[in-house]
XYZ file of C-alpha atoms in Angstrom:
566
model
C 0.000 0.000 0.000
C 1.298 3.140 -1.144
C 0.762 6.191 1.510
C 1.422 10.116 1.366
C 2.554 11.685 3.794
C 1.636 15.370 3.859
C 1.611 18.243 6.274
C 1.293 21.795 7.200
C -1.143 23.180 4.487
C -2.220 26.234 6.131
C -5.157 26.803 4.071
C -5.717 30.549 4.212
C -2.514 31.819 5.421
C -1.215 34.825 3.972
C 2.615 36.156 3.231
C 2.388 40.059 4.792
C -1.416 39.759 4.229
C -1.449 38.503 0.919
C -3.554 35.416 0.603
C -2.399 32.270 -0.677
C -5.532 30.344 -1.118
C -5.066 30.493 -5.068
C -1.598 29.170 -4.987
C -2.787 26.276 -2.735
C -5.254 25.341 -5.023
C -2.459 24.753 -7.833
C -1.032 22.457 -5.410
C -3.667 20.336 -4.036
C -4.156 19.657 -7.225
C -0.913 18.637 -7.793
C -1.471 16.278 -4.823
C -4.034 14.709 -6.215
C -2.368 14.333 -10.067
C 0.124 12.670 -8.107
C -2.136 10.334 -5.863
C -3.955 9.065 -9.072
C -0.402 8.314 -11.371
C 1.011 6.831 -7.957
C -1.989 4.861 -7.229
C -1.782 5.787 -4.113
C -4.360 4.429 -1.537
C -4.178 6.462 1.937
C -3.183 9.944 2.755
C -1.751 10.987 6.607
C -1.914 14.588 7.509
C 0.310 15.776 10.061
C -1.747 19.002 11.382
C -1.808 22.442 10.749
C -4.062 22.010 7.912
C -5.460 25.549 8.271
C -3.814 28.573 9.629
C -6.231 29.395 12.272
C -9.108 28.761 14.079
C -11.792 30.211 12.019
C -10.927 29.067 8.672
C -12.746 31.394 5.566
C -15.299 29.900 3.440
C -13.102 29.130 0.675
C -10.512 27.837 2.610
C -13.329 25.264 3.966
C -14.096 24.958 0.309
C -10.545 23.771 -1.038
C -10.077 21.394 2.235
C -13.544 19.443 1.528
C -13.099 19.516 -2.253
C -9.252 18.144 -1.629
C -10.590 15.264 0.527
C -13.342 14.775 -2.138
C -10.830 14.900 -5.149
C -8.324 12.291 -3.309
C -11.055 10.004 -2.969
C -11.663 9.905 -6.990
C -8.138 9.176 -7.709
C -8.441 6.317 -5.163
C -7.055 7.140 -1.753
C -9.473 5.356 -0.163
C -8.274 6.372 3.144
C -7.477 9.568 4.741
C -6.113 10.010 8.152
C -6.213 13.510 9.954
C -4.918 15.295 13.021
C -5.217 18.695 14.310
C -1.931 21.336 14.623
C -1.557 23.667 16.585
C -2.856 26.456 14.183
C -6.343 24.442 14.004
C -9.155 24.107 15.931
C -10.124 20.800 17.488
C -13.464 21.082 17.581
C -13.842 22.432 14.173
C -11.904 19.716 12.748
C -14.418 17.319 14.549
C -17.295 18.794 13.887
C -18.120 16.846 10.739
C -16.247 13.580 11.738
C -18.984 11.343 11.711
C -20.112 12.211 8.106
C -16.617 11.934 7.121
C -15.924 8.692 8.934
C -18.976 7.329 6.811
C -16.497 8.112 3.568
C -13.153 6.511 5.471
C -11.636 9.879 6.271
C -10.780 9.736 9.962
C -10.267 13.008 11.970
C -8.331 13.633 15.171
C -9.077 17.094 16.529
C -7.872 16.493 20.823
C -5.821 13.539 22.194
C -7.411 10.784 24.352
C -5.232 10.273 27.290
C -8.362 7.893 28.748
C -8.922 5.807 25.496
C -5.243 5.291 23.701
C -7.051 2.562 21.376
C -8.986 4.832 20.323
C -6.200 6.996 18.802
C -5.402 3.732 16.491
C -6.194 3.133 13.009
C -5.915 0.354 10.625
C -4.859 1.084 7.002
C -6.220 -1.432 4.143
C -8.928 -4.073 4.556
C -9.993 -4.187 8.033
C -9.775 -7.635 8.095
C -6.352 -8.068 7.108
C -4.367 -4.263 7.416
C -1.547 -3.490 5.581
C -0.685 -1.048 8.605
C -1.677 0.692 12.001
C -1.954 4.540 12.574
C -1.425 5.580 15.451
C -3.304 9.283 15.070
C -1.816 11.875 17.932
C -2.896 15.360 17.702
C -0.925 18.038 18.566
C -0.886 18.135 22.425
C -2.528 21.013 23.680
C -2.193 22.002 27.480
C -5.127 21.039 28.382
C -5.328 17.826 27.137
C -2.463 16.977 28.833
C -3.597 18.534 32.668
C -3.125 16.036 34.916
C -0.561 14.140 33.421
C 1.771 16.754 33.167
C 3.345 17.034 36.808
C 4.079 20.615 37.540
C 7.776 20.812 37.229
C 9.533 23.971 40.115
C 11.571 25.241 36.957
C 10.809 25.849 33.315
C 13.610 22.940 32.574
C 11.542 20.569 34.812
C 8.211 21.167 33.383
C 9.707 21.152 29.998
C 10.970 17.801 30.856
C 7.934 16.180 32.349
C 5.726 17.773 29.410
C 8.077 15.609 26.971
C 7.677 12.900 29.205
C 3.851 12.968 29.125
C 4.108 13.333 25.527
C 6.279 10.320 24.931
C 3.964 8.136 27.631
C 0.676 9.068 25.429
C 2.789 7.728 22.165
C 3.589 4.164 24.428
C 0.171 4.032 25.260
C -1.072 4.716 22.163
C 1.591 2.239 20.451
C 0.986 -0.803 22.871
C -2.903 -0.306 22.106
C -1.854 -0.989 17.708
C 0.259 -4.052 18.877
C -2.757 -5.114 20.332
C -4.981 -4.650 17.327
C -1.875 -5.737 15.241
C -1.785 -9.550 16.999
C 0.783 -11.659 15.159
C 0.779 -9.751 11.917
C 3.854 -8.463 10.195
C 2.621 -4.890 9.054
C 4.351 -1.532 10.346
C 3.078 0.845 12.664
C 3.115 4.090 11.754
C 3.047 7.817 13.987
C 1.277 10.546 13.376
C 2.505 13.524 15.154
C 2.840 17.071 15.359
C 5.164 18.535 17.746
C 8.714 20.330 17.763
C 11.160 17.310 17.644
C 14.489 17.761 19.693
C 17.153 17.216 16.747
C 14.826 18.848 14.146
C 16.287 22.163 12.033
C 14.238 24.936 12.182
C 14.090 28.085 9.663
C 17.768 29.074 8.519
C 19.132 25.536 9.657
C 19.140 26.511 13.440
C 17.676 24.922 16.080
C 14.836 26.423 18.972
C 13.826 25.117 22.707
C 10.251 25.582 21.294
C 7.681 26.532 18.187
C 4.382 27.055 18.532
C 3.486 26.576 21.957
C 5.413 23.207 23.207
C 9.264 22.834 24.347
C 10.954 20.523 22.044
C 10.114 16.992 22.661
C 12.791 14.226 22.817
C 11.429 11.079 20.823
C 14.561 9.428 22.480
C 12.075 7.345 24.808
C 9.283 6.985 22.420
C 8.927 3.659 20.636
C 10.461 1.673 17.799
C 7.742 2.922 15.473
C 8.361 1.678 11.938
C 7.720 5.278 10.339
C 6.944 8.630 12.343
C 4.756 10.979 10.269
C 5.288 14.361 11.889
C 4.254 18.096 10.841
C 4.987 21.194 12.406
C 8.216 22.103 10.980
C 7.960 23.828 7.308
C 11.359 22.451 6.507
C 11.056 18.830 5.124
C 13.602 16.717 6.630
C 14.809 13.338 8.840
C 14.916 14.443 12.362
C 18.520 13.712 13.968
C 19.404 11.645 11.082
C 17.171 9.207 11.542
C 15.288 8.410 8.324
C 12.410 6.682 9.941
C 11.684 9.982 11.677
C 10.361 12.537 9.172
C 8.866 16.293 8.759
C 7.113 16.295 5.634
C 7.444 20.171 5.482
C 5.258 22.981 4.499
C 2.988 22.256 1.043
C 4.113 25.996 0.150
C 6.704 28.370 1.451
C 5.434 30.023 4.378
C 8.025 32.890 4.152
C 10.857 34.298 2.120
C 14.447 32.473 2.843
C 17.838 32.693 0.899
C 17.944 28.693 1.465
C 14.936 27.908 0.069
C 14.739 24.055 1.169
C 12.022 23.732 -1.618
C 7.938 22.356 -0.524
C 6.675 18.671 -0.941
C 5.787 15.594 0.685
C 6.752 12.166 1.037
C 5.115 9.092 -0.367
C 5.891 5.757 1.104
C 5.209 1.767 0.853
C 4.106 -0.412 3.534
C 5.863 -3.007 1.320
C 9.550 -1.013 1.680
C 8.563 1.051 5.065
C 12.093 2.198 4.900
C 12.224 3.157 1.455
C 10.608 7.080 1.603
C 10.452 8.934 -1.675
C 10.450 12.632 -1.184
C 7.787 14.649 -3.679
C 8.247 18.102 -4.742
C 5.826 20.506 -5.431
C 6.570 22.363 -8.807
C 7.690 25.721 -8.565
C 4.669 26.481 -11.269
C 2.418 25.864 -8.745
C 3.169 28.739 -6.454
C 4.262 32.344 -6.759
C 7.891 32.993 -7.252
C 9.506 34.538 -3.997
C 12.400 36.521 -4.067
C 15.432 38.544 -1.909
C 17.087 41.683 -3.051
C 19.134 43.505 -1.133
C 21.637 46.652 -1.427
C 21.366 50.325 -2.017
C 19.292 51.825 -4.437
C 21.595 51.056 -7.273
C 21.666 47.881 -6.421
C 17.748 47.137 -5.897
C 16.933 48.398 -9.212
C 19.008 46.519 -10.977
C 17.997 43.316 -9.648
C 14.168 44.298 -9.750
C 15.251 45.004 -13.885
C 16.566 41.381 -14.041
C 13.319 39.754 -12.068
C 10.567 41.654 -13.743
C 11.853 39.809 -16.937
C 10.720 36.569 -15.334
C 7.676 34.873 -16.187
C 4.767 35.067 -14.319
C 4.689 37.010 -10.856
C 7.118 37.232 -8.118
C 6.867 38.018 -4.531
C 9.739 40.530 -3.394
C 11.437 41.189 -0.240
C 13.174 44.445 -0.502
C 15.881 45.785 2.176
C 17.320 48.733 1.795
C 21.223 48.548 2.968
C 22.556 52.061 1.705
C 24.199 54.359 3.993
C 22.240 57.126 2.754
C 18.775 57.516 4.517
C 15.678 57.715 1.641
C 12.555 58.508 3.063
C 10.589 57.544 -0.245
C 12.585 54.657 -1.473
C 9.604 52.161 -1.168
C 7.176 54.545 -3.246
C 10.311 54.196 -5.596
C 10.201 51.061 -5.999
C 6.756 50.157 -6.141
C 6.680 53.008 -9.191
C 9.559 51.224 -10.874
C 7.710 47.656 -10.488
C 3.972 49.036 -11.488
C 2.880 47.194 -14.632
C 5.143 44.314 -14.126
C 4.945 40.681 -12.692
C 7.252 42.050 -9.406
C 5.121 42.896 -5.711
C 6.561 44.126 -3.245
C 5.695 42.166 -0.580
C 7.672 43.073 2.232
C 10.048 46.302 2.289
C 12.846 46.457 5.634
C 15.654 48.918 5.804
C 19.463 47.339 6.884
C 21.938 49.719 7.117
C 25.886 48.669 8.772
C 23.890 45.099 8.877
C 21.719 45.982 11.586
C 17.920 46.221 10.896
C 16.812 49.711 11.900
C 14.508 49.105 14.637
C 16.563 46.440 16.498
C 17.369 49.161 18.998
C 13.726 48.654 20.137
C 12.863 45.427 19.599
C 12.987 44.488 22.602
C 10.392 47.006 23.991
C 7.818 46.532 21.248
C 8.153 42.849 21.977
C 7.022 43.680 25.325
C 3.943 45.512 24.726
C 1.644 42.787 24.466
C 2.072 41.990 28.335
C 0.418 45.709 29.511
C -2.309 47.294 29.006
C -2.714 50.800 27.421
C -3.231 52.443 30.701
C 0.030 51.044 32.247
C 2.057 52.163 28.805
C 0.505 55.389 29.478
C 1.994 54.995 33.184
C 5.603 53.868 31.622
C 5.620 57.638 30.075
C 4.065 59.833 32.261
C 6.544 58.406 34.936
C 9.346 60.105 32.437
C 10.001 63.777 33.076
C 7.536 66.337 31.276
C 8.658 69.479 31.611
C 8.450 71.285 34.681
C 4.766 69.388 35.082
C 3.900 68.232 38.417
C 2.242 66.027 40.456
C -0.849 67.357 39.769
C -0.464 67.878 36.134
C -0.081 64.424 35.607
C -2.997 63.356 37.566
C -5.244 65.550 35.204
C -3.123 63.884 32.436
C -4.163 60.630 33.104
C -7.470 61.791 34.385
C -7.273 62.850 30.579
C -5.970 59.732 29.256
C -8.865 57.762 30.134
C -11.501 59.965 29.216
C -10.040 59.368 25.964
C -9.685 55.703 26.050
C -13.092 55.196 27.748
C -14.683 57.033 24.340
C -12.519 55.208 21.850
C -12.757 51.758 23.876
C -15.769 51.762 25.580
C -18.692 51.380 23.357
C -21.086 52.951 25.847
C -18.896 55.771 26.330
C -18.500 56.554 22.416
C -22.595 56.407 21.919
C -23.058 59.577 21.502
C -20.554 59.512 18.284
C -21.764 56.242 17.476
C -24.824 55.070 15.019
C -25.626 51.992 16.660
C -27.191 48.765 13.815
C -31.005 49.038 14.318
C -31.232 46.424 16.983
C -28.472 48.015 19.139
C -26.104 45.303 18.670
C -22.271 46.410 18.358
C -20.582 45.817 14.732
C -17.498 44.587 14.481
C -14.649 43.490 12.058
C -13.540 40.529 11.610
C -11.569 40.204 8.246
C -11.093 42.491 5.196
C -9.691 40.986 1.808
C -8.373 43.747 -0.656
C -7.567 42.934 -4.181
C -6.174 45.449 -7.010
C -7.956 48.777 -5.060
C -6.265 51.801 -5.953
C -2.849 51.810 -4.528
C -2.924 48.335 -3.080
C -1.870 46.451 -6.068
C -2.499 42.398 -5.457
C -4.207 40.659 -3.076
C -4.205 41.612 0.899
C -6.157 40.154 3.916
C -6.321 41.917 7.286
C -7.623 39.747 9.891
C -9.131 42.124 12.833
C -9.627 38.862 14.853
C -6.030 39.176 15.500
C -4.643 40.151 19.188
C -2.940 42.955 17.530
C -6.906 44.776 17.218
C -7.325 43.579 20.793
C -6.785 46.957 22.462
C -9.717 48.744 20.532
C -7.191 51.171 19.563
C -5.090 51.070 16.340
C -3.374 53.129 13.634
C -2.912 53.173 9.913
C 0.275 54.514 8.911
C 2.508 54.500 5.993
C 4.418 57.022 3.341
C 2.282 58.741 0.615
C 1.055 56.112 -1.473
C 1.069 53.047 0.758
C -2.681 52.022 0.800
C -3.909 53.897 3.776
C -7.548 55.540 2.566
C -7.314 52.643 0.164
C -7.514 50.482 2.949
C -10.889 52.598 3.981
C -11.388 52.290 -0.300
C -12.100 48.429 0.390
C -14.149 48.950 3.625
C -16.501 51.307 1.339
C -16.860 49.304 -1.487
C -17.598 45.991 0.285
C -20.153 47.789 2.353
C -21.663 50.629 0.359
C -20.432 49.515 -3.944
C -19.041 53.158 -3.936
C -16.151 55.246 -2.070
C -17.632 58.390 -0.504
C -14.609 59.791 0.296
C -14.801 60.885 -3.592
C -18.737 60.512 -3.612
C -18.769 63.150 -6.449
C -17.734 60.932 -8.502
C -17.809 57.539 -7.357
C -21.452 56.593 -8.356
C -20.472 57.085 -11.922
C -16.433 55.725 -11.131
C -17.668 52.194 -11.503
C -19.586 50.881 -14.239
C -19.344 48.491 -17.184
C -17.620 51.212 -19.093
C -15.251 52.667 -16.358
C -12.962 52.006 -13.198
C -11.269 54.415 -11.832
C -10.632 52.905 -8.139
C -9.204 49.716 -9.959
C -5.599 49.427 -9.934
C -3.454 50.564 -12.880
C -3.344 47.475 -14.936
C -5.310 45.347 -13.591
C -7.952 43.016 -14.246
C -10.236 42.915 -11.378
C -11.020 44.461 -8.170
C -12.519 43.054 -5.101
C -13.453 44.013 -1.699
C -14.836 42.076 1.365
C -15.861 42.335 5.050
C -16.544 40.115 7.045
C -18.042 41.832 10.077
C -20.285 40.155 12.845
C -23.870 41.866 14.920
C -23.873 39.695 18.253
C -24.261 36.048 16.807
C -24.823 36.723 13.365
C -21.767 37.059 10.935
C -22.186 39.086 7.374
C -19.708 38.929 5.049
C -20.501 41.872 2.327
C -18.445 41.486 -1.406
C -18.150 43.968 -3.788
C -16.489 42.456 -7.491
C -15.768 44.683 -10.710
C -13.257 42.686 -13.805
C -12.583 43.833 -17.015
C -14.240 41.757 -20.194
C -11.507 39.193 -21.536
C -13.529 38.387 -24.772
C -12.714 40.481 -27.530
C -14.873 42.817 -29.358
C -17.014 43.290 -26.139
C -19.079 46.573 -26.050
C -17.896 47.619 -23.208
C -14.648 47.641 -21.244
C -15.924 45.812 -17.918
C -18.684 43.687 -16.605
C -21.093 45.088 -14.321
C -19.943 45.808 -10.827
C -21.139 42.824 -8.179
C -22.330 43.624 -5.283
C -23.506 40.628 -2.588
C -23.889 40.211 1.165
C -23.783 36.697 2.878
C -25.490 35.542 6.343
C -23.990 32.877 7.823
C -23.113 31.384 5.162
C -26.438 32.259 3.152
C -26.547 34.759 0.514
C -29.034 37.561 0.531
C -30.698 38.073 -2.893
C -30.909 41.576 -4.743
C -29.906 43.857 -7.107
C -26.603 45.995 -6.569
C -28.651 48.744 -5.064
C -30.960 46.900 -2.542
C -27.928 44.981 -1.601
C -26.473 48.261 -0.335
C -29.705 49.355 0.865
C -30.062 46.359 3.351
C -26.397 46.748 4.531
C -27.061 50.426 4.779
C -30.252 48.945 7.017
C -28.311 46.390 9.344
C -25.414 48.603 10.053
C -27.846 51.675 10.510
C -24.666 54.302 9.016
C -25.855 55.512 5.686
C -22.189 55.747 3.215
């Protein structure tokens, strides 16, 4: 029995906010090409198989349609686990529907029921091998079998101890099943593996959540299936110990290791071929570095590639340029290059390494108690009392901003006096924001309730607010002089320079109920159309359900659950 071993998808993760989802398809597709030529008959996946918790709809889309589409090409099997980047309980949500089509999913680990963790491969009366499914160990899962070590290195220990126990436990319960048969048993896992190479071929005493585990005192498993790590490779040197790696490049890296899977044989356990994923099926990512001399010329020799690349640009010149990015993205308009990411170097030191360390600790106080850091500096010649009013001040402030009882009498509250809120704007090709971009206001970073947009002239800012229009309203009122007439089937002028479509969407919640408004406009491909573009679409989802209507009453009923006229 031939079986893949795959891991790390991350459907709907994004690179700097640009979404991926489109590459992934390409690749999953691949996957499956590759399943039907191989004739390959079970699937493991090691975890992480979306980026977070609350997967989009389309991401949802291209994970059912993947398990659907191995099926066809005859993986009759599919074995799941969760990451740490997924939810458990989504993940199980549908796992008795998809246990009726031999897809088995493992969203929390049993710690009561190890046989329950075990899965045979094959005809179940005669298996060509034993799973043994172990999702990634969350905390909780594991309280009360974790003994509460006095130091971090003790706890550390005794969590990599619990860790390897569940594994015995879990293995003793497939030699059980297995009897006196000669057929492997295979791991599942995801988990940071002591020995393992992490990122730019160094090593860490944790990723994502759990100290690194040593699988010194785990058992003789024929074949350990792990995700977790992007980087595909045999942990410590031992070939029967394997991280498939990431299905796409998570990030950009000078030593790119390359994306794939393995495939392996329960007739030759030890014989692992390693799969790569074509570099077709994703978007070429790229470094350049130097002044800006330097960064032009290497921008002239990638836009001459085919297709589009991703850029990282860092600026190393000893001069400082204020508007070197706006440069740069000038140069690159029209052609295949993004800019992705742009970082300033200069005498090989990043330029905000100085405080680093401080913005990394932000996230432990709240606003109030940064407020305190700097009012405790000297002011002036204020005094004691000043800064009482001060902060008397401060949180007048906050309390309106914050506080959505304290901001009603600014705010237009949605006709049932339930409080809006974002949860997830995707930008594509609107006005300066060239591409596709996904802000995710579920983040922590949105926790505080307070939050700027900033950036040099040109940078997206108002068309960040652009999007937020459009999605809600099918117009930008900031220009509303012109805007009901700047979209139409013969005219865009909001669309990118260039481009072929534009698209806006929020996702924003009242109480319970989740909306997610979409605004689309494309130019015609077919030639000899009468006009330019196709009409603009404008549509608005309820859980999950769209609402039907023209463009305008669609804007009319947002217009009527929001209660804030555009």
């Amino acid at each position: 029995m031939k079986i893949f071993h795959i891991a790390d998808i991350h459907l709907g993760c994004a690179l700097d906010n640009l979404r991926r989802n489109r590459e992934l398809e390409k690749i999953l597709r691949f996957v499956v090409q590759k399943a039907r030529e191989e004739r390959v008959e079970a699937a493991l996946l090691a975890g992480d198989i979306f980026n977070n918790g609350s997967p989009s709809n389309d991401s949802m889309q291209l994970y059912y349609q993947f398990l659907a589409d191995l099926q066809k090409a005859g993986c009759r099997q599919t074995v799941i686990i969760a990451g740490n980047h997924d939810s458990a309980e989504f993940l199980e949500a549908p796992r008795g529907l998809l246990g009726q089509m031999n897809i088995r999913v493992f969203g929390k680990a049993d710690a009561e029921h190890p046989e329950n963790e075990v899965v045979p491969l094959g005809d179940p009366a005669s298996p060509d091998a034993y799973v043994c499914a172990v999702p990634f160990p969350r905390g909780a899962e594991l309280r009360g079998i974790v003994p509460g070590g006095e130091t971090s290195e003790a706890e550390a220990a005794a969590l990599s101890e619990a860790v390897g126990a569940h594994y015995r436990a879990v293995y003793e319960a497939a030699l059980k099943a297995r009897q006196d048969r000669s057929v492997p048993v295979i791991a599942l896992g995801h988990f940071y593996a002591r020995g393992s190479v992490f990122r730019d071929g160094s090593d860490a005493d944790a990723v994502g959540n759990l100290t690194a585990v040593d699988t010194g005192n785990f058992p003789s498993f024929d074949y350990f299936a792990l995700g977790h790590i992007h980087r595909r490779q045999c942990v410590g040197g031992r070939k029967n110990i394997r991280y498939a790696g990431s299905l796409i490049p998570m990030d950009f890296r000078k030593d790119d290791p390359g994306t794939g899977f393995f495939m392996l044989d329960t007739d030759d356990i030890g014989n692992v071929a390693a799969i790569d994923i074509p570099e077709n099926c994703y978007r070429a990512m790229r470094i350049v570095e130097g002044n800006m001399e330097d960064l032009s010329r290497e921008l002239d020799l990638l836009s001459s590639l085919d297709g589009e690349v991703l850029v990282k640009a860092v600026y190393t010149g000893e001069a400082k340029r204020e508007n070197w990015v706006s440069e740069l993205r000038e140069k690159t308009r029209g052609t295949g290059i993004q800019l992705v990411r742009c970082d300033v170097r200069q005498n090989g030191v990043p330029d905000d390494t100085a405080n680093a360390e401080e913005n990394e600790a932000l996230d432990r106080f709240t606003p109030e108690e940064i407020f305190l850091k700097h009012l405790s500096c000297p002011i002036g010649d204020s005094d004691e009392k000043q800064q009482t009013e001060l902060l008397g001040l401060f949180r007048e402030a906050y309390a309106k901003v914050a506080d959505p009882a304290a901001r009603g009498e600014n705010a237009l509250p949605s006709p049932d006096g339930k409080e809006m809120k974002f949860r997830q704007l995707y930008i594509r090709n609107v006005n300066s924001l060239y591409g596709e971009h996904l802000i995710n206001f579920d983040s922590p970073a949105f926790s505080g309730g307070i939050f700027l947009i900033s950036g040099n002239t040109g940078a997206g800012k108002s068309s960040i607010l652009d999007a937020v229009c459009l999605a809600l309203y099918g117009c930008t009122p900031r220009t509303l002089s012109e805007s009901r007439r700047a979209i139409s089937d013969s005219r865009d002028s909001v669309m990118s320079d260039g481009a072929d479509e534009l698209a806006a969407e929020l996702v924003f919640s009242l109480g319970e109920t989740v909306y997610r408004a979409a605004f689309r406009h494309a130019r015609r491909r077919k030639k000899g159309a009468k006009t330019p573009f196709s009409p603009p679409e404008h549509r608005l989802y309820r859980d999950g359900r769209e609402v039907p209507g023209t463009n305008g009453q669609i804007a009319a009923a947002i217009v009527g659950i929001i209660g804030m006229p555009a």
